């Protein structure tokens, strides 16, 4: 079972945001980010859950040793007794995932609904997503469902190449091995186009 | 720990293998199983060092009690009997200048003397002869004056008793009696 995000399918319905807040591991607090790409030009939205890096930058920069990855590769919310609310992880995360919850002095983040996925169920967001932008299931199933897409889990962030547990769907015909995380920040889409130049050039 | 307990092929940001990573990555592992695991070698080291420390401590205590000076301290003249009326208190230092003591004449006329340091944490006790109490203000410990035994608060041991001798109307301190009960 793997997580696949297909931002092109997102319809901005906010179902995932509300479902997320019902997760048992962070009751009442939604950890998903649902962002407009360019609100003045388009209604296109992009859902962002934690990508669960194989080498989590958030954990590397944590001065309090508070962020840990579970045995099956899920990066967890900071440990309450250790977290000093310094926001290093918030600033360092290539995907902007961690949230500093000032009322608890605690960094909280998406843990892929650890209570659910560890018992074989789907994460809340993937359960409710009506358009399949957030999909949790076997890789064969997504390949069969999305004939025109293929999953990518390598990203470029500055000098760093990241591999993640969560996959992002890209057009099947694209040859790109990597997605450049920061490329979209420098090139706002022109006109009504919402295609961002995030596919890194071929190596 | 020299090896990863969690067999995930992890790529580090600097691209080098795990064996070439700085020491802090071993000391502060990211993965939970590794973070919670206590290697057998570390546990053995902890056991040996801790029990070694206990043995050293016991030997130290034994050596100190063997070396302790068991001789009675010399007699010291404190005051003439007439200087301590009934209900009166006299401060003195015995056996050394660093050991403050109290001489009291109780209401029944008996003369008693105790070290002034509370048996809890060595604060100076304050005599209250009218009520027959010695009070330690630090933690509200209270001793009775008849035997110097604790009756309230945290102290569990009685105050050290100074043995007295009265000859020809003069009070002498003759020794210190350390008591545990």
mmCIF file with all atom_site columns, C-alpha atoms in Angstrom, chain A:
data_model
loop_
_atom_site.group_PDB
_atom_site.id
_atom_site.type_symbol
_atom_site.label_atom_id
_atom_site.label_alt_id
_atom_site.label_comp_id
_atom_site.label_asym_id
_atom_site.label_entity_id
_atom_site.label_seq_id
_atom_site.pdbx_PDB_ins_code
_atom_site.Cartn_x
_atom_site.Cartn_y
_atom_site.Cartn_z
_atom_site.occupancy
_atom_site.B_iso_or_equiv
_atom_site.pdbx_formal_charge
_atom_site.auth_seq_id
_atom_site.auth_comp_id
_atom_site.auth_asym_id
_atom_site.auth_atom_id
_atom_site.pdbx_PDB_model_num
ATOM 1   C CA . UNK A 1 1   ? 0.000   0.000  0.000   1.00 0.00 ? 1   UNK A CA 1
ATOM 2   C CA . UNK A 1 2   ? 1.413   3.327  -1.043  1.00 0.00 ? 2   UNK A CA 1
ATOM 3   C CA . UNK A 1 3   ? 0.301   6.938  -1.142  1.00 0.00 ? 3   UNK A CA 1
ATOM 4   C CA . UNK A 1 4   ? -0.111  8.663  -4.499  1.00 0.00 ? 4   UNK A CA 1
ATOM 5   C CA . UNK A 1 5   ? -0.883  12.355 -4.939  1.00 0.00 ? 5   UNK A CA 1
ATOM 6   C CA . UNK A 1 6   ? -2.246  13.574 -8.247  1.00 0.00 ? 6   UNK A CA 1
ATOM 7   C CA . UNK A 1 7   ? -2.605  17.349 -7.856  1.00 0.00 ? 7   UNK A CA 1
ATOM 8   C CA . UNK A 1 8   ? -4.122  17.689 -11.341 1.00 0.00 ? 8   UNK A CA 1
ATOM 9   C CA . UNK A 1 9   ? -7.183  15.821 -10.089 1.00 0.00 ? 9   UNK A CA 1
ATOM 10  C CA . UNK A 1 10  ? -7.740  18.076 -7.089  1.00 0.00 ? 10  UNK A CA 1
ATOM 11  C CA . UNK A 1 11  ? -11.029 19.968 -7.196  1.00 0.00 ? 11  UNK A CA 1
ATOM 12  C CA . UNK A 1 12  ? -10.472 21.994 -4.021  1.00 0.00 ? 12  UNK A CA 1
ATOM 13  C CA . UNK A 1 13  ? -13.499 20.550 -2.205  1.00 0.00 ? 13  UNK A CA 1
ATOM 14  C CA . UNK A 1 14  ? -11.779 20.683 1.195   1.00 0.00 ? 14  UNK A CA 1
ATOM 15  C CA . UNK A 1 15  ? -13.069 17.216 2.084   1.00 0.00 ? 15  UNK A CA 1
ATOM 16  C CA . UNK A 1 16  ? -9.542  16.068 2.926   1.00 0.00 ? 16  UNK A CA 1
ATOM 17  C CA . UNK A 1 17  ? -8.981  19.096 5.161   1.00 0.00 ? 17  UNK A CA 1
ATOM 18  C CA . UNK A 1 18  ? -12.010 18.268 7.258   1.00 0.00 ? 18  UNK A CA 1
ATOM 19  C CA . UNK A 1 19  ? -11.412 14.525 7.240   1.00 0.00 ? 19  UNK A CA 1
ATOM 20  C CA . UNK A 1 20  ? -7.835  15.142 8.353   1.00 0.00 ? 20  UNK A CA 1
ATOM 21  C CA . UNK A 1 21  ? -8.999  16.967 11.450  1.00 0.00 ? 21  UNK A CA 1
ATOM 22  C CA . UNK A 1 22  ? -10.924 13.854 12.484  1.00 0.00 ? 22  UNK A CA 1
ATOM 23  C CA . UNK A 1 23  ? -7.837  11.668 12.576  1.00 0.00 ? 23  UNK A CA 1
ATOM 24  C CA . UNK A 1 24  ? -7.266  10.121 15.988  1.00 0.00 ? 24  UNK A CA 1
ATOM 25  C CA . UNK A 1 25  ? -3.589  11.044 16.115  1.00 0.00 ? 25  UNK A CA 1
ATOM 26  C CA . UNK A 1 26  ? -4.230  14.807 15.889  1.00 0.00 ? 26  UNK A CA 1
ATOM 27  C CA . UNK A 1 27  ? -7.838  15.222 16.908  1.00 0.00 ? 27  UNK A CA 1
ATOM 28  C CA . UNK A 1 28  ? -9.460  18.432 15.754  1.00 0.00 ? 28  UNK A CA 1
ATOM 29  C CA . UNK A 1 29  ? -6.398  19.768 13.959  1.00 0.00 ? 29  UNK A CA 1
ATOM 30  C CA . UNK A 1 30  ? -6.077  19.439 10.227  1.00 0.00 ? 30  UNK A CA 1
ATOM 31  C CA . UNK A 1 31  ? -2.550  18.713 9.111   1.00 0.00 ? 31  UNK A CA 1
ATOM 32  C CA . UNK A 1 32  ? -3.152  18.770 5.373   1.00 0.00 ? 32  UNK A CA 1
ATOM 33  C CA . UNK A 1 33  ? -2.284  21.834 3.320   1.00 0.00 ? 33  UNK A CA 1
ATOM 34  C CA . UNK A 1 34  ? -4.664  22.715 0.500   1.00 0.00 ? 34  UNK A CA 1
ATOM 35  C CA . UNK A 1 35  ? -3.211  25.617 -1.485  1.00 0.00 ? 35  UNK A CA 1
ATOM 36  C CA . UNK A 1 36  ? -4.335  27.596 -4.478  1.00 0.00 ? 36  UNK A CA 1
ATOM 37  C CA . UNK A 1 37  ? -1.693  27.661 -7.160  1.00 0.00 ? 37  UNK A CA 1
ATOM 38  C CA . UNK A 1 38  ? -2.573  31.135 -8.375  1.00 0.00 ? 38  UNK A CA 1
ATOM 39  C CA . UNK A 1 39  ? -5.940  32.229 -7.112  1.00 0.00 ? 39  UNK A CA 1
ATOM 40  C CA . UNK A 1 40  ? -6.219  35.239 -9.456  1.00 0.00 ? 40  UNK A CA 1
ATOM 41  C CA . UNK A 1 41  ? -5.849  33.081 -12.532 1.00 0.00 ? 41  UNK A CA 1
ATOM 42  C CA . UNK A 1 42  ? -7.316  29.718 -11.599 1.00 0.00 ? 42  UNK A CA 1
ATOM 43  C CA . UNK A 1 43  ? -9.257  27.731 -9.053  1.00 0.00 ? 43  UNK A CA 1
ATOM 44  C CA . UNK A 1 44  ? -6.708  24.947 -9.229  1.00 0.00 ? 44  UNK A CA 1
ATOM 45  C CA . UNK A 1 45  ? -5.690  23.698 -5.819  1.00 0.00 ? 45  UNK A CA 1
ATOM 46  C CA . UNK A 1 46  ? -2.891  21.438 -4.663  1.00 0.00 ? 46  UNK A CA 1
ATOM 47  C CA . UNK A 1 47  ? -3.142  19.173 -1.626  1.00 0.00 ? 47  UNK A CA 1
ATOM 48  C CA . UNK A 1 48  ? 0.064   18.664 0.331   1.00 0.00 ? 48  UNK A CA 1
ATOM 49  C CA . UNK A 1 49  ? 0.527   15.879 2.820   1.00 0.00 ? 49  UNK A CA 1
ATOM 50  C CA . UNK A 1 50  ? 3.821   14.883 4.378   1.00 0.00 ? 50  UNK A CA 1
ATOM 51  C CA . UNK A 1 51  ? 5.957   13.198 1.750   1.00 0.00 ? 51  UNK A CA 1
ATOM 52  C CA . UNK A 1 52  ? 7.764   11.105 4.414   1.00 0.00 ? 52  UNK A CA 1
ATOM 53  C CA . UNK A 1 53  ? 11.315  11.567 3.151   1.00 0.00 ? 53  UNK A CA 1
ATOM 54  C CA . UNK A 1 54  ? 13.792  8.738  3.395   1.00 0.00 ? 54  UNK A CA 1
ATOM 55  C CA . UNK A 1 55  ? 16.215  11.228 4.888   1.00 0.00 ? 55  UNK A CA 1
ATOM 56  C CA . UNK A 1 56  ? 13.887  13.603 6.721   1.00 0.00 ? 56  UNK A CA 1
ATOM 57  C CA . UNK A 1 57  ? 15.326  17.123 6.719   1.00 0.00 ? 57  UNK A CA 1
ATOM 58  C CA . UNK A 1 58  ? 12.983  18.100 9.552   1.00 0.00 ? 58  UNK A CA 1
ATOM 59  C CA . UNK A 1 59  ? 14.513  15.440 11.797  1.00 0.00 ? 59  UNK A CA 1
ATOM 60  C CA . UNK A 1 60  ? 18.047  16.347 10.739  1.00 0.00 ? 60  UNK A CA 1
ATOM 61  C CA . UNK A 1 61  ? 17.615  19.992 11.709  1.00 0.00 ? 61  UNK A CA 1
ATOM 62  C CA . UNK A 1 62  ? 15.767  19.311 14.974  1.00 0.00 ? 62  UNK A CA 1
ATOM 63  C CA . UNK A 1 63  ? 18.036  20.496 17.816  1.00 0.00 ? 63  UNK A CA 1
ATOM 64  C CA . UNK A 1 64  ? 15.968  18.627 20.415  1.00 0.00 ? 64  UNK A CA 1
ATOM 65  C CA . UNK A 1 65  ? 15.991  15.200 18.723  1.00 0.00 ? 65  UNK A CA 1
ATOM 66  C CA . UNK A 1 66  ? 12.195  15.330 18.830  1.00 0.00 ? 66  UNK A CA 1
ATOM 67  C CA . UNK A 1 67  ? 11.236  14.188 15.321  1.00 0.00 ? 67  UNK A CA 1
ATOM 68  C CA . UNK A 1 68  ? 11.398  10.457 14.763  1.00 0.00 ? 68  UNK A CA 1
ATOM 69  C CA . UNK A 1 69  ? 10.571  8.112  11.942  1.00 0.00 ? 69  UNK A CA 1
ATOM 70  C CA . UNK A 1 70  ? 8.647   4.957  12.685  1.00 0.00 ? 70  UNK A CA 1
ATOM 71  C CA . UNK A 1 71  ? 10.013  1.572  11.766  1.00 0.00 ? 71  UNK A CA 1
ATOM 72  C CA . UNK A 1 72  ? 7.967   1.528  8.573   1.00 0.00 ? 72  UNK A CA 1
ATOM 73  C CA . UNK A 1 73  ? 9.212   4.929  7.430   1.00 0.00 ? 73  UNK A CA 1
ATOM 74  C CA . UNK A 1 74  ? 6.538   7.322  8.675   1.00 0.00 ? 74  UNK A CA 1
ATOM 75  C CA . UNK A 1 75  ? 7.878   10.622 9.993   1.00 0.00 ? 75  UNK A CA 1
ATOM 76  C CA . UNK A 1 76  ? 5.895   11.427 13.112  1.00 0.00 ? 76  UNK A CA 1
ATOM 77  C CA . UNK A 1 77  ? 4.749   14.569 14.879  1.00 0.00 ? 77  UNK A CA 1
ATOM 78  C CA . UNK A 1 78  ? 7.410   15.946 17.206  1.00 0.00 ? 78  UNK A CA 1
ATOM 79  C CA . UNK A 1 79  ? 7.514   14.281 20.598  1.00 0.00 ? 79  UNK A CA 1
ATOM 80  C CA . UNK A 1 80  ? 5.812   16.520 23.083  1.00 0.00 ? 80  UNK A CA 1
ATOM 81  C CA . UNK A 1 81  ? 8.324   16.089 25.919  1.00 0.00 ? 81  UNK A CA 1
ATOM 82  C CA . UNK A 1 82  ? 11.194  16.975 23.607  1.00 0.00 ? 82  UNK A CA 1
ATOM 83  C CA . UNK A 1 83  ? 9.856   19.600 21.189  1.00 0.00 ? 83  UNK A CA 1
ATOM 84  C CA . UNK A 1 84  ? 11.046  23.103 22.078  1.00 0.00 ? 84  UNK A CA 1
ATOM 85  C CA . UNK A 1 85  ? 8.859   24.826 19.466  1.00 0.00 ? 85  UNK A CA 1
ATOM 86  C CA . UNK A 1 86  ? 11.839  26.368 17.693  1.00 0.00 ? 86  UNK A CA 1
ATOM 87  C CA . UNK A 1 87  ? 10.243  26.009 14.217  1.00 0.00 ? 87  UNK A CA 1
ATOM 88  C CA . UNK A 1 88  ? 13.498  24.803 12.642  1.00 0.00 ? 88  UNK A CA 1
ATOM 89  C CA . UNK A 1 89  ? 11.602  21.953 11.002  1.00 0.00 ? 89  UNK A CA 1
ATOM 90  C CA . UNK A 1 90  ? 8.939   24.306 9.672   1.00 0.00 ? 90  UNK A CA 1
ATOM 91  C CA . UNK A 1 91  ? 11.598  26.398 7.963   1.00 0.00 ? 91  UNK A CA 1
ATOM 92  C CA . UNK A 1 92  ? 13.663  23.467 6.734   1.00 0.00 ? 92  UNK A CA 1
ATOM 93  C CA . UNK A 1 93  ? 11.037  21.149 5.273   1.00 0.00 ? 93  UNK A CA 1
ATOM 94  C CA . UNK A 1 94  ? 11.335  21.204 1.467   1.00 0.00 ? 94  UNK A CA 1
ATOM 95  C CA . UNK A 1 95  ? 7.576   20.740 1.140   1.00 0.00 ? 95  UNK A CA 1
ATOM 96  C CA . UNK A 1 96  ? 6.423   23.109 3.887   1.00 0.00 ? 96  UNK A CA 1
ATOM 97  C CA . UNK A 1 97  ? 4.612   20.370 5.757   1.00 0.00 ? 97  UNK A CA 1
ATOM 98  C CA . UNK A 1 98  ? 5.227   20.810 9.524   1.00 0.00 ? 98  UNK A CA 1
ATOM 99  C CA . UNK A 1 99  ? 2.876   23.117 11.383  1.00 0.00 ? 99  UNK A CA 1
ATOM 100 C CA . UNK A 1 100 ? 3.936   24.973 14.509  1.00 0.00 ? 100 UNK A CA 1
ATOM 101 C CA . UNK A 1 101 ? 1.006   24.739 16.882  1.00 0.00 ? 101 UNK A CA 1
ATOM 102 C CA . UNK A 1 102 ? 1.727   27.738 19.085  1.00 0.00 ? 102 UNK A CA 1
ATOM 103 C CA . UNK A 1 103 ? -1.047  26.879 21.540  1.00 0.00 ? 103 UNK A CA 1
ATOM 104 C CA . UNK A 1 104 ? 0.672   23.589 22.407  1.00 0.00 ? 104 UNK A CA 1
ATOM 105 C CA . UNK A 1 105 ? 4.276   24.738 21.784  1.00 0.00 ? 105 UNK A CA 1
ATOM 106 C CA . UNK A 1 106 ? 4.499   21.685 19.581  1.00 0.00 ? 106 UNK A CA 1
ATOM 107 C CA . UNK A 1 107 ? 5.263   20.953 15.953  1.00 0.00 ? 107 UNK A CA 1
ATOM 108 C CA . UNK A 1 108 ? 2.526   18.798 14.503  1.00 0.00 ? 108 UNK A CA 1
ATOM 109 C CA . UNK A 1 109 ? 2.529   17.261 11.084  1.00 0.00 ? 109 UNK A CA 1
ATOM 110 C CA . UNK A 1 110 ? 0.867   14.725 8.866   1.00 0.00 ? 110 UNK A CA 1
ATOM 111 C CA . UNK A 1 111 ? 1.795   11.230 10.016  1.00 0.00 ? 111 UNK A CA 1
ATOM 112 C CA . UNK A 1 112 ? -0.184  9.511  7.257   1.00 0.00 ? 112 UNK A CA 1
ATOM 113 C CA . UNK A 1 113 ? -2.840  8.696  9.870   1.00 0.00 ? 113 UNK A CA 1
ATOM 114 C CA . UNK A 1 114 ? -0.539  6.322  11.675  1.00 0.00 ? 114 UNK A CA 1
ATOM 115 C CA . UNK A 1 115 ? -3.356  4.825  13.730  1.00 0.00 ? 115 UNK A CA 1
ATOM 116 C CA . UNK A 1 116 ? -5.185  3.895  10.544  1.00 0.00 ? 116 UNK A CA 1
ATOM 117 C CA . UNK A 1 117 ? -2.440  2.944  8.101   1.00 0.00 ? 117 UNK A CA 1
ATOM 118 C CA . UNK A 1 118 ? -0.620  0.844  10.679  1.00 0.00 ? 118 UNK A CA 1
ATOM 119 C CA . UNK A 1 119 ? -3.710  -1.349 10.874  1.00 0.00 ? 119 UNK A CA 1
ATOM 120 C CA . UNK A 1 120 ? -4.159  -1.572 7.110   1.00 0.00 ? 120 UNK A CA 1
ATOM 121 C CA . UNK A 1 121 ? -6.754  1.153  6.641   1.00 0.00 ? 121 UNK A CA 1
ATOM 122 C CA . UNK A 1 122 ? -6.492  4.153  4.348   1.00 0.00 ? 122 UNK A CA 1
ATOM 123 C CA . UNK A 1 123 ? -5.542  7.588  5.665   1.00 0.00 ? 123 UNK A CA 1
ATOM 124 C CA . UNK A 1 124 ? -8.528  9.868  6.300   1.00 0.00 ? 124 UNK A CA 1
ATOM 125 C CA . UNK A 1 125 ? -7.789  12.196 3.364   1.00 0.00 ? 125 UNK A CA 1
ATOM 126 C CA . UNK A 1 126 ? -7.466  9.386  0.832   1.00 0.00 ? 126 UNK A CA 1
ATOM 127 C CA . UNK A 1 127 ? -10.666 7.834  2.142   1.00 0.00 ? 127 UNK A CA 1
ATOM 128 C CA . UNK A 1 128 ? -12.763 10.907 1.416   1.00 0.00 ? 128 UNK A CA 1
ATOM 129 C CA . UNK A 1 129 ? -11.104 12.386 -1.685  1.00 0.00 ? 129 UNK A CA 1
ATOM 130 C CA . UNK A 1 130 ? -13.872 12.262 -4.320  1.00 0.00 ? 130 UNK A CA 1
ATOM 131 C CA . UNK A 1 131 ? -11.629 12.831 -7.340  1.00 0.00 ? 131 UNK A CA 1
ATOM 132 C CA . UNK A 1 132 ? -8.770  10.507 -6.490  1.00 0.00 ? 132 UNK A CA 1
ATOM 133 C CA . UNK A 1 133 ? -6.227  13.288 -6.114  1.00 0.00 ? 133 UNK A CA 1
ATOM 134 C CA . UNK A 1 134 ? -5.212  11.605 -2.892  1.00 0.00 ? 134 UNK A CA 1
ATOM 135 C CA . UNK A 1 135 ? -4.985  7.880  -3.459  1.00 0.00 ? 135 UNK A CA 1
ATOM 136 C CA . UNK A 1 136 ? -3.821  5.174  -1.093  1.00 0.00 ? 136 UNK A CA 1
ATOM 137 C CA . UNK A 1 137 ? -3.557  1.654  -2.383  1.00 0.00 ? 137 UNK A CA 1
ATOM 138 C CA . UNK A 1 138 ? -1.421  -0.890 -4.189  1.00 0.00 ? 138 UNK A CA 1
ATOM 139 C CA . UNK A 1 139 ? 0.864   0.383  -6.919  1.00 0.00 ? 139 UNK A CA 1
ATOM 140 C CA . UNK A 1 140 ? -0.703  -1.985 -9.471  1.00 0.00 ? 140 UNK A CA 1
ATOM 141 C CA . UNK A 1 141 ? -4.091  -0.473 -8.833  1.00 0.00 ? 141 UNK A CA 1
ATOM 142 C CA . UNK A 1 142 ? -2.956  3.092  -9.435  1.00 0.00 ? 142 UNK A CA 1
ATOM 143 C CA . UNK A 1 143 ? -1.111  2.068  -12.577 1.00 0.00 ? 143 UNK A CA 1
ATOM 144 C CA . UNK A 1 144 ? -4.271  0.480  -13.871 1.00 0.00 ? 144 UNK A CA 1
ATOM 145 C CA . UNK A 1 145 ? -6.456  3.447  -12.912 1.00 0.00 ? 145 UNK A CA 1
ATOM 146 C CA . UNK A 1 146 ? -4.146  6.187  -14.206 1.00 0.00 ? 146 UNK A CA 1
ATOM 147 C CA . UNK A 1 147 ? -3.013  5.054  -17.606 1.00 0.00 ? 147 UNK A CA 1
ATOM 148 C CA . UNK A 1 148 ? -1.666  8.471  -18.521 1.00 0.00 ? 148 UNK A CA 1
ATOM 149 C CA . UNK A 1 149 ? 0.326   9.039  -15.348 1.00 0.00 ? 149 UNK A CA 1
ATOM 150 C CA . UNK A 1 150 ? 3.176   7.440  -13.529 1.00 0.00 ? 150 UNK A CA 1
ATOM 151 C CA . UNK A 1 151 ? 4.362   7.902  -9.953  1.00 0.00 ? 151 UNK A CA 1
ATOM 152 C CA . UNK A 1 152 ? 7.569   9.763  -9.111  1.00 0.00 ? 152 UNK A CA 1
ATOM 153 C CA . UNK A 1 153 ? 9.123   9.883  -5.671  1.00 0.00 ? 153 UNK A CA 1
ATOM 154 C CA . UNK A 1 154 ? 12.363  11.752 -6.313  1.00 0.00 ? 154 UNK A CA 1
ATOM 155 C CA . UNK A 1 155 ? 12.642  15.466 -5.810  1.00 0.00 ? 155 UNK A CA 1
ATOM 156 C CA . UNK A 1 156 ? 15.282  18.109 -6.189  1.00 0.00 ? 156 UNK A CA 1
ATOM 157 C CA . UNK A 1 157 ? 15.496  20.759 -3.494  1.00 0.00 ? 157 UNK A CA 1
ATOM 158 C CA . UNK A 1 158 ? 18.471  23.040 -4.053  1.00 0.00 ? 158 UNK A CA 1
ATOM 159 C CA . UNK A 1 159 ? 21.528  20.785 -3.920  1.00 0.00 ? 159 UNK A CA 1
ATOM 160 C CA . UNK A 1 160 ? 19.657  17.991 -2.234  1.00 0.00 ? 160 UNK A CA 1
ATOM 161 C CA . UNK A 1 161 ? 17.991  15.056 -3.935  1.00 0.00 ? 161 UNK A CA 1
ATOM 162 C CA . UNK A 1 162 ? 15.150  13.627 -1.912  1.00 0.00 ? 162 UNK A CA 1
ATOM 163 C CA . UNK A 1 163 ? 13.455  10.290 -2.070  1.00 0.00 ? 163 UNK A CA 1
ATOM 164 C CA . UNK A 1 164 ? 10.082  10.060 -0.441  1.00 0.00 ? 164 UNK A CA 1
ATOM 165 C CA . UNK A 1 165 ? 7.661   7.405  0.662   1.00 0.00 ? 165 UNK A CA 1
ATOM 166 C CA . UNK A 1 166 ? 4.744   9.298  -0.878  1.00 0.00 ? 166 UNK A CA 1
ATOM 167 C CA . UNK A 1 167 ? 4.534   9.429  -4.681  1.00 0.00 ? 167 UNK A CA 1
ATOM 168 C CA . UNK A 1 168 ? 3.483   12.277 -6.928  1.00 0.00 ? 168 UNK A CA 1
ATOM 169 C CA . UNK A 1 169 ? 1.786   11.444 -10.239 1.00 0.00 ? 169 UNK A CA 1
ATOM 170 C CA . UNK A 1 170 ? 3.386   12.985 -13.347 1.00 0.00 ? 170 UNK A CA 1
ATOM 171 C CA . UNK A 1 171 ? 2.445   12.596 -17.026 1.00 0.00 ? 171 UNK A CA 1
ATOM 172 C CA . UNK A 1 172 ? 3.508   9.193  -18.270 1.00 0.00 ? 172 UNK A CA 1
ATOM 173 C CA . UNK A 1 173 ? 5.204   10.560 -21.372 1.00 0.00 ? 173 UNK A CA 1
ATOM 174 C CA . UNK A 1 174 ? 7.484   12.810 -19.337 1.00 0.00 ? 174 UNK A CA 1
ATOM 175 C CA . UNK A 1 175 ? 11.023  11.538 -19.084 1.00 0.00 ? 175 UNK A CA 1
ATOM 176 C CA . UNK A 1 176 ? 11.776  13.445 -15.920 1.00 0.00 ? 176 UNK A CA 1
ATOM 177 C CA . UNK A 1 177 ? 13.273  11.457 -13.084 1.00 0.00 ? 177 UNK A CA 1
ATOM 178 C CA . UNK A 1 178 ? 12.943  14.293 -10.621 1.00 0.00 ? 178 UNK A CA 1
ATOM 179 C CA . UNK A 1 179 ? 10.537  17.012 -9.623  1.00 0.00 ? 179 UNK A CA 1
ATOM 180 C CA . UNK A 1 180 ? 12.103  20.340 -8.794  1.00 0.00 ? 180 UNK A CA 1
ATOM 181 C CA . UNK A 1 181 ? 10.387  21.527 -5.620  1.00 0.00 ? 181 UNK A CA 1
ATOM 182 C CA . UNK A 1 182 ? 11.409  25.155 -5.873  1.00 0.00 ? 182 UNK A CA 1
ATOM 183 C CA . UNK A 1 183 ? 11.092  25.688 -9.626  1.00 0.00 ? 183 UNK A CA 1
ATOM 184 C CA . UNK A 1 184 ? 7.454   26.702 -9.368  1.00 0.00 ? 184 UNK A CA 1
ATOM 185 C CA . UNK A 1 185 ? 8.296   29.429 -6.892  1.00 0.00 ? 185 UNK A CA 1
ATOM 186 C CA . UNK A 1 186 ? 10.287  31.387 -9.446  1.00 0.00 ? 186 UNK A CA 1
ATOM 187 C CA . UNK A 1 187 ? 8.088   30.932 -12.489 1.00 0.00 ? 187 UNK A CA 1
ATOM 188 C CA . UNK A 1 188 ? 4.523   32.027 -11.975 1.00 0.00 ? 188 UNK A CA 1
ATOM 189 C CA . UNK A 1 189 ? 2.288   30.543 -14.639 1.00 0.00 ? 189 UNK A CA 1
ATOM 190 C CA . UNK A 1 190 ? 1.503   32.819 -17.556 1.00 0.00 ? 190 UNK A CA 1
ATOM 191 C CA . UNK A 1 191 ? -2.065  33.687 -18.533 1.00 0.00 ? 191 UNK A CA 1
ATOM 192 C CA . UNK A 1 192 ? -4.584  31.049 -17.639 1.00 0.00 ? 192 UNK A CA 1
ATOM 193 C CA . UNK A 1 193 ? -2.079  28.272 -17.797 1.00 0.00 ? 193 UNK A CA 1
ATOM 194 C CA . UNK A 1 194 ? -1.627  26.419 -14.592 1.00 0.00 ? 194 UNK A CA 1
ATOM 195 C CA . UNK A 1 195 ? 1.067   24.053 -15.800 1.00 0.00 ? 195 UNK A CA 1
ATOM 196 C CA . UNK A 1 196 ? 4.091   24.698 -13.679 1.00 0.00 ? 196 UNK A CA 1
ATOM 197 C CA . UNK A 1 197 ? 7.543   23.900 -14.847 1.00 0.00 ? 197 UNK A CA 1
ATOM 198 C CA . UNK A 1 198 ? 8.248   21.489 -12.045 1.00 0.00 ? 198 UNK A CA 1
ATOM 199 C CA . UNK A 1 199 ? 9.493   18.668 -14.209 1.00 0.00 ? 199 UNK A CA 1
ATOM 200 C CA . UNK A 1 200 ? 13.253  18.898 -14.006 1.00 0.00 ? 200 UNK A CA 1
ATOM 201 C CA . UNK A 1 201 ? 15.159  18.763 -17.277 1.00 0.00 ? 201 UNK A CA 1
ATOM 202 C CA . UNK A 1 202 ? 16.590  15.438 -18.235 1.00 0.00 ? 202 UNK A CA 1
ATOM 203 C CA . UNK A 1 203 ? 19.905  14.676 -16.685 1.00 0.00 ? 203 UNK A CA 1
#
